[in-house]
Amino acid sequence: MKNVFDVVIVGAGISGLAAARECSQNGLKVLVLEARDRLGGRIHTDRSKGFPVELGAGWLHDFVHNPVAAAAERFKLETLSFSTFLEDPDEHTIYGGDYNKLDPIQKKKFISYVNGFFETLAQENFTVDPAQFFTNFTDAHCLAQENKQFKQWLYRGLSCWMGTEFPNINSEVWATINEDARQVYVTNGYDHVIEELAKNLDIRLQSPVTQVKWNSSSGNVEVVAANQIFLASKIIISVPIGVLKRNKIEFIPPLPKTKKQAIDAIGLAVLNKAVLFFEECFWEKDQLTFHLLPSEHEEATFYVNHYPLLKQPVLVAFCGGELAKASEGWSEFQQKKSFTGPLQKIYQKKFKEPEKILTTAWFKDPYASCSYTYLPHGISSDMFLQLAKPVEDTLFFAGEATHPLRYASVHGAYESGLRAAAEVGRSL
């Protein structure tokens, strides 16, 4: 029969495609069903201006131990090392709440403040309440007015890094903040990875899965997508956990209670971008990032300069957590005020309006509902393992939210796809 397969894989993000590639190479008949009209999921490379700009994932983190980085030649990836301002302050510019560049003494104070936060964090035994820790540290270091702005920047900066506010994060995560995680930026497009993995696979786009009927005793899975029915022996669910949280897929019979507990427990992190395309640079071309100590709640505080990366006059503003969610409902006027307003105040007569602004809305996206996941305060990391565990040798799960150590990362998603494929292989 035409619609009978060994394995159906739901989702054509990197985890689903990695699983599909592995299963296919092992001789299985594989079908990938993807709800969108494109591949990649939360890897989304925009080439509307003739060069690659990442609306989703952009970096390779933990470069030394990253399997995607190790396969960079196979994936035809080109990368550049990307420092943080703590690693190389000279590659980053910091502006105060008055929109003037911090002088060397102020910049040194700011860097010392941020370093002090992470050094103090590293000394904790991870049992203290995150909200209390943040309050204790900032109260002890916020006597001067400038340090109050440091506190605001730190709170906003952490929400960009984690996709949620710091008090929401489980203290188990703190250890990872201080790990050596050399990172590089993908300069020629993350979509190269997706294209390589997708070669010669049977992939149906615009095919959102709405129902999965499974029967472990008979070894049959019936998948309903785009008004068609597909049959398989096994199924790999690789959709973002936000899709599962919002019950976009009906499982018959329902998923086990333990699986639902994991889905409910894991947090949805949101990081949104505003890509600002200009005719020419009016800013410092050689700086990797620009940071603004916030004077208004909704102003952007963090820009990545794409001129050193792509030799293009592009700035990308970031916002995370609750502000990122709020930004998805902003009017065009509010977006400009938040994302270009600070630049106008900093550069004044040099400032030029952008030719084009692209904004993301990962929380509202029906096929994502998040940018990645986080581990909430009071929740054990065992939830990631619980989500990953196969159900009765029939339902298998992949995606960054199923990786107990590397969730919230591209390479975690990639590894999870390989793991799910291996589980299917053993079961068959």
Short mmCIF file of C-alpha atoms in Angstrom, two decimals:
data_model
loop_
_atom_site.label_atom_id
_atom_site.label_comp_id
_atom_site.label_asym_id
_atom_site.label_seq_id
_atom_site.Cartn_x
_atom_site.Cartn_y
_atom_site.Cartn_z
CA MET A 1 0.00 0.00 0.00
CA LYS A 2 1.16 3.52 -0.88
CA ASN A 3 0.72 5.03 2.58
CA VAL A 4 2.33 2.26 4.66
CA PHE A 5 5.74 2.93 6.22
CA ASP A 6 8.10 1.43 8.77
CA VAL A 7 8.39 4.78 10.53
CA VAL A 8 6.45 8.04 10.38
CA ILE A 9 8.28 11.06 11.78
CA VAL A 10 6.29 14.10 12.83
CA GLY A 11 8.25 17.31 12.33
CA ALA A 12 11.02 18.31 9.91
CA GLY A 13 13.17 20.24 12.33
CA ILE A 14 16.75 19.11 12.89
CA SER A 15 15.76 16.34 15.34
CA GLY A 16 13.14 14.86 13.01
CA LEU A 17 15.42 15.07 9.98
CA ALA A 18 18.36 13.54 11.88
CA ALA A 19 16.10 10.66 12.95
CA ALA A 20 14.74 10.25 9.41
CA ARG A 21 18.21 10.26 7.85
CA GLU A 22 19.43 7.63 10.31
CA CYS A 23 16.37 5.38 9.90
CA SER A 24 16.54 5.67 6.12
CA GLN A 25 20.22 4.75 6.06
CA ASN A 26 19.33 1.68 8.11
CA GLY A 27 17.03 0.50 5.33
CA LEU A 28 13.69 1.54 6.81
CA LYS A 29 10.87 3.05 4.78
CA VAL A 30 10.46 6.51 6.31
CA LEU A 31 7.95 9.33 5.91
CA VAL A 32 8.40 12.82 7.41
CA LEU A 33 5.26 14.91 7.93
CA GLU A 34 5.83 18.65 8.37
CA ALA A 35 3.10 21.18 9.17
CA ARG A 36 4.92 24.19 7.71
CA ASP A 37 5.58 25.06 4.08
CA ARG A 38 9.33 24.89 4.78
CA LEU A 39 11.86 22.64 6.48
CA GLY A 40 13.88 23.41 9.60
CA GLY A 41 11.36 24.25 12.32
CA ARG A 42 13.07 26.62 14.71
CA ILE A 43 16.04 26.78 12.38
CA HIS A 44 14.83 29.42 9.95
CA THR A 45 17.29 31.15 7.62
CA ASP A 46 15.95 34.21 5.81
CA ARG A 47 17.56 34.99 2.43
CA SER A 48 15.14 37.68 1.26
CA LYS A 49 17.99 40.19 0.89
CA GLY A 50 20.36 37.80 -0.85
CA PHE A 51 22.36 36.80 2.24
CA PRO A 52 21.55 34.57 5.22
CA VAL A 53 20.03 36.01 8.38
CA GLU A 54 18.91 33.64 11.13
CA LEU A 55 15.42 34.19 12.52
CA GLY A 56 15.81 31.15 14.76
CA ALA A 57 19.02 29.39 15.83
CA GLY A 58 22.21 31.20 14.84
CA TRP A 59 25.06 29.94 16.99
CA LEU A 60 26.87 26.67 17.54
CA HIS A 61 27.26 26.51 21.32
CA ASP A 62 29.72 24.40 23.29
CA PHE A 63 31.75 24.21 20.09
CA VAL A 64 34.34 21.71 21.27
CA HIS A 65 31.76 19.04 22.19
CA ASN A 66 29.16 19.90 19.54
CA PRO A 67 28.38 17.06 17.07
CA VAL A 68 26.94 19.51 14.53
CA ALA A 69 30.16 21.52 14.68
CA ALA A 70 32.18 18.32 14.34
CA ALA A 71 30.27 17.65 11.11
CA ALA A 72 30.63 21.24 9.85
CA GLU A 73 32.43 20.14 6.69
CA ARG A 74 29.72 17.60 5.85
CA PHE A 75 27.06 20.25 6.46
CA LYS A 76 29.05 22.85 4.47
CA LEU A 77 28.97 25.28 7.39
CA GLU A 78 31.14 28.39 7.59
CA THR A 79 31.61 29.88 11.04
CA LEU A 80 33.28 32.72 12.93
CA SER A 81 34.29 32.71 16.58
CA PHE A 82 31.98 34.89 18.69
CA SER A 83 33.20 36.24 22.02
CA THR A 84 31.13 37.68 24.85
CA PHE A 85 31.96 41.05 26.38
CA LEU A 86 33.25 39.20 29.45
CA GLU A 87 35.75 37.33 27.27
CA ASP A 88 36.84 40.25 25.07
CA PRO A 89 35.46 43.63 26.20
CA ASP A 90 37.11 45.47 23.30
CA GLU A 91 34.77 43.74 20.80
CA HIS A 92 31.64 45.07 22.52
CA THR A 93 30.25 48.56 23.19
CA ILE A 94 28.11 49.43 26.21
CA TYR A 95 25.89 52.50 26.46
CA GLY A 96 24.50 53.95 29.67
CA GLY A 97 20.93 54.96 30.44
CA ASP A 98 21.76 58.45 29.09
CA TYR A 99 22.60 56.83 25.70
CA ASN A 100 26.26 57.81 25.97
CA LYS A 101 29.04 55.27 25.68
CA LEU A 102 30.39 54.13 29.06
CA ASP A 103 33.85 55.51 29.69
CA PRO A 104 36.63 52.96 30.45
CA ILE A 105 36.14 53.23 34.22
CA GLN A 106 32.35 52.77 33.99
CA LYS A 107 32.75 49.90 31.55
CA LYS A 108 35.18 48.20 33.91
CA LYS A 109 32.68 48.60 36.77
CA PHE A 110 29.89 47.14 34.66
CA ILE A 111 31.95 44.12 33.60
CA SER A 112 33.08 43.60 37.19
CA TYR A 113 29.43 43.69 38.30
CA VAL A 114 28.33 41.06 35.76
CA ASN A 115 31.38 38.90 36.47
CA GLY A 116 30.67 39.18 40.17
CA PHE A 117 27.16 37.89 39.63
CA PHE A 118 28.34 34.76 37.83
CA GLU A 119 31.22 34.19 40.26
CA THR A 120 28.83 34.43 43.21
CA LEU A 121 26.42 32.13 41.42
CA ALA A 122 29.18 29.55 40.96
CA GLN A 123 29.78 29.48 44.71
CA GLU A 124 26.16 28.64 45.56
CA ASN A 125 25.15 25.09 46.44
CA PHE A 126 22.08 25.44 44.18
CA THR A 127 19.56 25.09 47.00
CA VAL A 128 18.75 28.80 47.38
CA ASP A 129 15.61 30.19 45.77
CA PRO A 130 16.61 31.92 42.47
CA ALA A 131 14.50 35.02 43.17
CA GLN A 132 16.07 35.36 46.61
CA PHE A 133 19.58 34.92 45.20
CA PHE A 134 19.03 37.65 42.61
CA THR A 135 17.60 40.00 45.23
CA ASN A 136 20.44 39.33 47.68
CA PHE A 137 23.14 39.96 45.07
CA THR A 138 21.62 43.07 43.52
CA ASP A 139 20.70 44.61 46.90
CA ALA A 140 24.31 44.21 47.96
CA HIS A 141 25.65 45.79 44.77
CA CYS A 142 23.09 48.44 43.86
CA LEU A 143 23.96 51.39 46.07
CA ALA A 144 24.84 53.76 43.23
CA GLN A 145 22.39 54.88 40.56
CA GLU A 146 24.50 53.34 37.81
CA ASN A 147 24.36 49.98 39.56
CA LYS A 148 20.56 50.10 39.51
CA GLN A 149 20.84 50.25 35.75
CA PHE A 150 23.32 47.37 35.93
CA LYS A 151 20.64 45.39 37.77
CA GLN A 152 18.02 46.14 35.12
CA TRP A 153 20.40 45.13 32.33
CA LEU A 154 21.33 41.90 34.14
CA TYR A 155 17.68 40.94 34.61
CA ARG A 156 16.90 41.61 30.96
CA GLY A 157 20.13 39.99 29.74
CA LEU A 158 19.44 36.80 31.68
CA SER A 159 15.92 36.64 30.22
CA CYS A 160 17.44 36.79 26.73
CA TRP A 161 19.89 34.00 27.54
CA MET A 162 17.31 31.74 29.19
CA GLY A 163 14.13 32.78 27.40
CA THR A 164 12.44 33.44 30.73
CA GLU A 165 13.05 35.49 33.87
CA PHE A 166 15.85 34.35 36.16
CA PRO A 167 13.58 33.62 39.19
CA ASN A 168 11.75 31.02 37.08
CA ILE A 169 14.85 28.91 36.50
CA ASN A 170 15.73 25.77 38.45
CA SER A 171 19.01 26.13 40.31
CA GLU A 172 20.22 22.93 38.59
CA VAL A 173 20.70 25.09 35.50
CA TRP A 174 23.10 27.46 37.24
CA ALA A 175 26.04 25.11 36.87
CA THR A 176 25.77 25.30 33.08
CA ILE A 177 26.04 29.09 33.13
CA ASN A 178 29.65 28.88 34.21
CA GLU A 179 30.76 26.07 31.93
CA ASP A 180 33.31 26.73 29.20
CA ALA A 181 31.03 26.94 26.19
CA ARG A 182 33.01 28.43 23.32
CA GLN A 183 30.55 29.50 20.67
CA VAL A 184 30.73 30.34 16.98
CA TYR A 185 28.27 32.02 14.64
CA VAL A 186 27.12 30.29 11.45
CA THR A 187 27.81 32.85 8.71
CA ASN A 188 26.62 31.09 5.56
CA GLY A 189 23.25 29.87 6.80
CA TYR A 190 22.07 27.21 9.23
CA ASP A 191 19.77 25.98 6.47
CA HIS A 192 22.77 24.13 5.00
CA VAL A 193 22.41 21.58 7.82
CA ILE A 194 18.71 21.15 7.09
CA GLU A 195 19.23 20.77 3.33
CA GLU A 196 21.93 18.14 3.82
CA LEU A 197 19.86 16.07 6.26
CA ALA A 198 16.75 16.29 4.07
CA LYS A 199 18.36 14.96 0.87
CA ASN A 200 16.39 12.13 -0.76
CA LEU A 201 13.94 11.80 2.14
CA ASP A 202 10.19 11.44 1.62
CA ILE A 203 8.93 14.67 3.21
CA ARG A 204 5.38 16.03 2.96
CA LEU A 205 5.14 19.76 3.68
CA GLN A 206 1.95 21.53 4.76
CA SER A 207 0.85 18.31 6.42
CA PRO A 208 0.05 19.10 10.07
CA VAL A 209 -0.60 15.94 12.05
CA THR A 210 -3.87 16.20 13.96
CA GLN A 211 -4.36 12.66 15.25
CA VAL A 212 -2.25 9.63 16.15
CA LYS A 213 -4.01 6.30 16.78
CA TRP A 214 -1.64 3.71 18.15
CA ASN A 215 -1.96 0.09 19.23
CA SER A 216 1.10 -1.49 20.76
CA SER A 217 -0.34 -5.00 20.73
CA SER A 218 -0.93 -4.97 16.98
CA GLY A 219 2.12 -2.85 16.23
CA ASN A 220 0.13 -0.39 14.12
CA VAL A 221 0.12 3.39 14.12
CA GLU A 222 -2.42 5.38 12.15
CA VAL A 223 -1.49 9.01 11.51
CA VAL A 224 -3.96 11.60 10.25
CA ALA A 225 -2.43 14.60 8.44
CA ALA A 226 -3.87 16.96 5.82
CA ASN A 227 -6.95 14.79 5.38
CA GLN A 228 -4.84 11.72 4.63
CA ILE A 229 -4.17 8.59 6.68
CA PHE A 230 -0.69 7.08 6.91
CA LEU A 231 0.11 3.71 8.48
CA ALA A 232 3.35 2.73 10.18
CA SER A 233 4.86 0.31 12.66
CA LYS A 234 6.52 3.07 14.68
CA ILE A 235 6.21 6.83 15.03
CA ILE A 236 8.72 9.45 16.18
CA ILE A 237 7.19 12.64 17.58
CA SER A 238 9.74 15.43 17.12
CA VAL A 239 7.51 18.50 17.36
CA PRO A 240 8.39 21.28 19.86
CA ILE A 241 7.03 20.66 23.33
CA GLY A 242 4.84 23.75 22.96
CA VAL A 243 2.82 21.89 20.32
CA LEU A 244 2.27 19.04 22.79
CA LYS A 245 1.39 21.44 25.61
CA ARG A 246 -1.30 23.02 23.47
CA ASN A 247 -2.74 19.64 22.47
CA LYS A 248 -2.35 20.22 18.75
CA ILE A 249 -2.12 16.44 18.26
CA GLU A 250 -4.78 14.06 19.59
CA PHE A 251 -3.40 10.72 20.78
CA ILE A 252 -5.74 7.70 20.83
CA PRO A 253 -5.39 6.19 23.38
CA PRO A 254 -4.11 9.24 25.34
CA LEU A 255 -0.47 9.50 26.34
CA PRO A 256 0.42 7.95 29.71
CA LYS A 257 0.10 10.09 32.83
CA THR A 258 3.88 10.27 33.30
CA LYS A 259 4.31 11.63 29.76
CA LYS A 260 1.66 14.28 30.35
CA GLN A 261 3.35 15.24 33.63
CA ALA A 262 6.62 15.87 31.78
CA ILE A 263 4.89 17.89 29.07
CA ASP A 264 3.14 20.03 31.69
CA ALA A 265 6.28 20.50 33.81
CA ILE A 266 8.84 21.63 31.24
CA GLY A 267 8.89 25.38 30.62
CA LEU A 268 8.47 27.28 27.34
CA ALA A 269 11.31 29.74 26.74
CA VAL A 270 10.81 32.63 24.34
CA LEU A 271 13.53 34.63 22.60
CA ASN A 272 12.47 36.93 19.78
CA LYS A 273 14.50 38.94 17.28
CA ALA A 274 14.02 42.11 15.30
CA VAL A 275 16.26 42.10 12.22
CA LEU A 276 17.00 45.67 11.10
CA PHE A 277 18.24 46.02 7.50
CA PHE A 278 19.98 49.33 6.67
CA GLU A 279 21.45 50.80 3.49
CA GLU A 280 24.76 51.46 5.23
CA CYS A 281 26.37 51.31 8.67
CA PHE A 282 26.11 54.43 10.79
CA TRP A 283 27.49 52.54 13.80
CA GLU A 284 30.91 51.10 14.74
CA LYS A 285 31.51 48.39 12.13
CA ASP A 286 34.03 46.39 14.12
CA GLN A 287 31.97 45.81 17.28
CA LEU A 288 30.22 42.44 17.70
CA THR A 289 27.48 43.70 20.00
CA PHE A 290 25.98 46.86 21.45
CA HIS A 291 24.46 46.82 24.94
CA LEU A 292 22.23 49.49 26.43
CA LEU A 293 21.64 49.89 30.14
CA PRO A 294 17.85 50.26 30.04
CA SER A 295 16.12 53.48 30.93
CA GLU A 296 12.74 52.30 29.59
CA HIS A 297 11.26 48.85 30.13
CA GLU A 298 10.40 48.16 26.49
CA GLU A 299 13.60 49.42 24.89
CA ALA A 300 15.95 46.90 23.30
CA THR A 301 19.08 46.40 25.40
CA PHE A 302 21.08 44.04 23.19
CA TYR A 303 22.03 44.21 19.48
CA VAL A 304 24.23 41.88 17.46
CA ASN A 305 26.14 43.66 14.70
CA HIS A 306 26.16 41.54 11.55
CA TYR A 307 28.77 43.61 9.75
CA PRO A 308 31.72 41.67 11.27
CA LEU A 309 29.81 38.43 10.57
CA LEU A 310 28.35 38.98 7.11
CA LYS A 311 29.83 42.30 5.91
CA GLN A 312 26.24 43.55 5.72
CA PRO A 313 24.64 46.62 7.40
CA VAL A 314 22.32 44.61 9.63
CA LEU A 315 21.62 44.87 13.34
CA VAL A 316 19.59 42.26 15.22
CA ALA A 317 17.85 43.25 18.45
CA PHE A 318 16.92 40.57 20.99
CA CYS A 319 14.27 40.37 23.69
CA GLY A 320 13.50 37.42 25.92
CA GLY A 321 10.97 36.11 28.42
CA GLU A 322 7.83 38.07 29.19
CA LEU A 323 8.99 41.06 27.15
CA ALA A 324 9.47 38.78 24.13
CA LYS A 325 5.91 37.50 24.51
CA ALA A 326 4.60 41.04 24.83
CA SER A 327 6.53 42.14 21.73
CA GLU A 328 4.48 39.76 19.61
CA GLY A 329 1.44 41.97 20.13
CA TRP A 330 3.17 45.30 19.53
CA SER A 331 2.04 47.67 16.80
CA GLU A 332 4.50 48.78 14.13
CA PHE A 333 4.91 52.05 16.07
CA GLN A 334 5.77 50.17 19.28
CA GLN A 335 8.24 47.94 17.45
CA LYS A 336 10.07 50.92 15.97
CA LYS A 337 10.12 52.69 19.34
CA SER A 338 11.64 49.64 21.05
CA PHE A 339 14.05 48.42 18.37
CA THR A 340 15.16 51.61 16.57
CA GLY A 341 14.42 54.21 19.26
CA PRO A 342 17.59 53.49 21.27
CA LEU A 343 19.72 53.68 18.10
CA GLN A 344 18.19 57.04 17.21
CA LYS A 345 18.99 58.38 20.69
CA ILE A 346 22.55 57.02 20.61
CA TYR A 347 23.57 58.06 17.09
CA GLN A 348 21.29 61.09 16.69
CA LYS A 349 22.06 62.84 13.35
CA LYS A 350 24.00 59.80 12.09
CA PHE A 351 20.95 57.57 12.52
CA LYS A 352 19.14 56.34 9.39
CA GLU A 353 15.80 54.56 9.32
CA PRO A 354 16.01 50.85 8.43
CA GLU A 355 14.97 49.75 4.93
CA LYS A 356 13.19 46.75 6.38
CA ILE A 357 12.39 45.19 9.77
CA LEU A 358 11.74 41.48 10.24
CA THR A 359 10.38 40.39 13.61
CA THR A 360 9.82 36.91 15.00
CA ALA A 361 6.90 35.65 17.09
CA TRP A 362 7.89 32.19 18.28
CA PHE A 363 5.40 32.07 21.15
CA LYS A 364 2.39 32.73 18.89
CA ASP A 365 3.73 30.39 16.21
CA PRO A 366 1.25 27.46 16.19
CA TYR A 367 3.98 25.00 15.16
CA ALA A 368 6.49 26.07 17.81
CA SER A 369 4.85 27.91 20.74
CA CYS A 370 8.34 28.56 22.11
CA SER A 371 11.92 29.23 21.04
CA TYR A 372 13.28 26.40 23.20
CA THR A 373 12.67 24.92 26.64
CA TYR A 374 13.83 25.66 30.17
CA LEU A 375 13.77 23.79 33.47
CA PRO A 376 11.46 25.63 35.90
CA HIS A 377 12.29 26.20 39.55
CA GLY A 378 11.25 23.20 41.64
CA ILE A 379 11.12 20.81 38.67
CA SER A 380 13.62 17.95 38.28
CA SER A 381 15.65 17.49 35.09
CA ASP A 382 14.28 13.93 35.11
CA MET A 383 11.31 15.45 33.26
CA PHE A 384 13.42 15.61 30.09
CA LEU A 385 14.18 11.90 30.37
CA GLN A 386 10.52 11.20 31.08
CA LEU A 387 9.53 13.04 27.91
CA ALA A 388 12.14 11.13 25.90
CA LYS A 389 11.10 7.67 27.09
CA PRO A 390 9.35 5.53 24.41
CA VAL A 391 5.77 4.47 25.03
CA GLU A 392 5.16 0.71 24.74
CA ASP A 393 7.79 0.32 22.03
CA THR A 394 5.52 2.18 19.60
CA LEU A 395 5.68 5.94 20.26
CA PHE A 396 9.14 7.51 20.26
CA PHE A 397 10.10 11.09 21.07
CA ALA A 398 12.82 13.45 19.86
CA GLY A 399 13.57 17.19 20.05
CA GLU A 400 15.69 19.45 22.24
CA ALA A 401 13.16 19.07 25.07
CA THR A 402 13.99 15.36 25.27
CA HIS A 403 17.71 15.88 25.92
CA PRO A 404 18.49 15.88 29.68
CA LEU A 405 21.74 17.85 29.32
CA ARG A 406 21.59 19.79 26.05
CA TYR A 407 17.99 20.90 25.89
CA ALA A 408 17.52 24.38 24.41
CA SER A 409 20.25 23.73 21.85
CA VAL A 410 20.53 22.70 18.20
CA HIS A 411 23.05 19.99 18.95
CA GLY A 412 20.83 18.63 21.72
CA ALA A 413 17.97 18.36 19.21
CA TYR A 414 20.28 16.70 16.69
CA GLU A 415 21.53 14.15 19.20
CA SER A 416 17.98 13.40 20.31
CA GLY A 417 17.04 12.51 16.74
CA LEU A 418 19.92 10.05 16.49
CA ARG A 419 18.92 8.56 19.85
CA ALA A 420 15.27 8.12 18.80
CA ALA A 421 16.34 6.49 15.53
CA ALA A 422 18.52 4.03 17.45
CA GLU A 423 15.59 3.18 19.74
CA VAL A 424 13.38 2.50 16.73
CA GLY A 425 16.08 0.37 15.17
CA ARG A 426 16.37 -1.77 18.29
CA SER A 427 12.61 -2.18 18.52
CA LEU A 428 12.39 -3.40 14.93
#
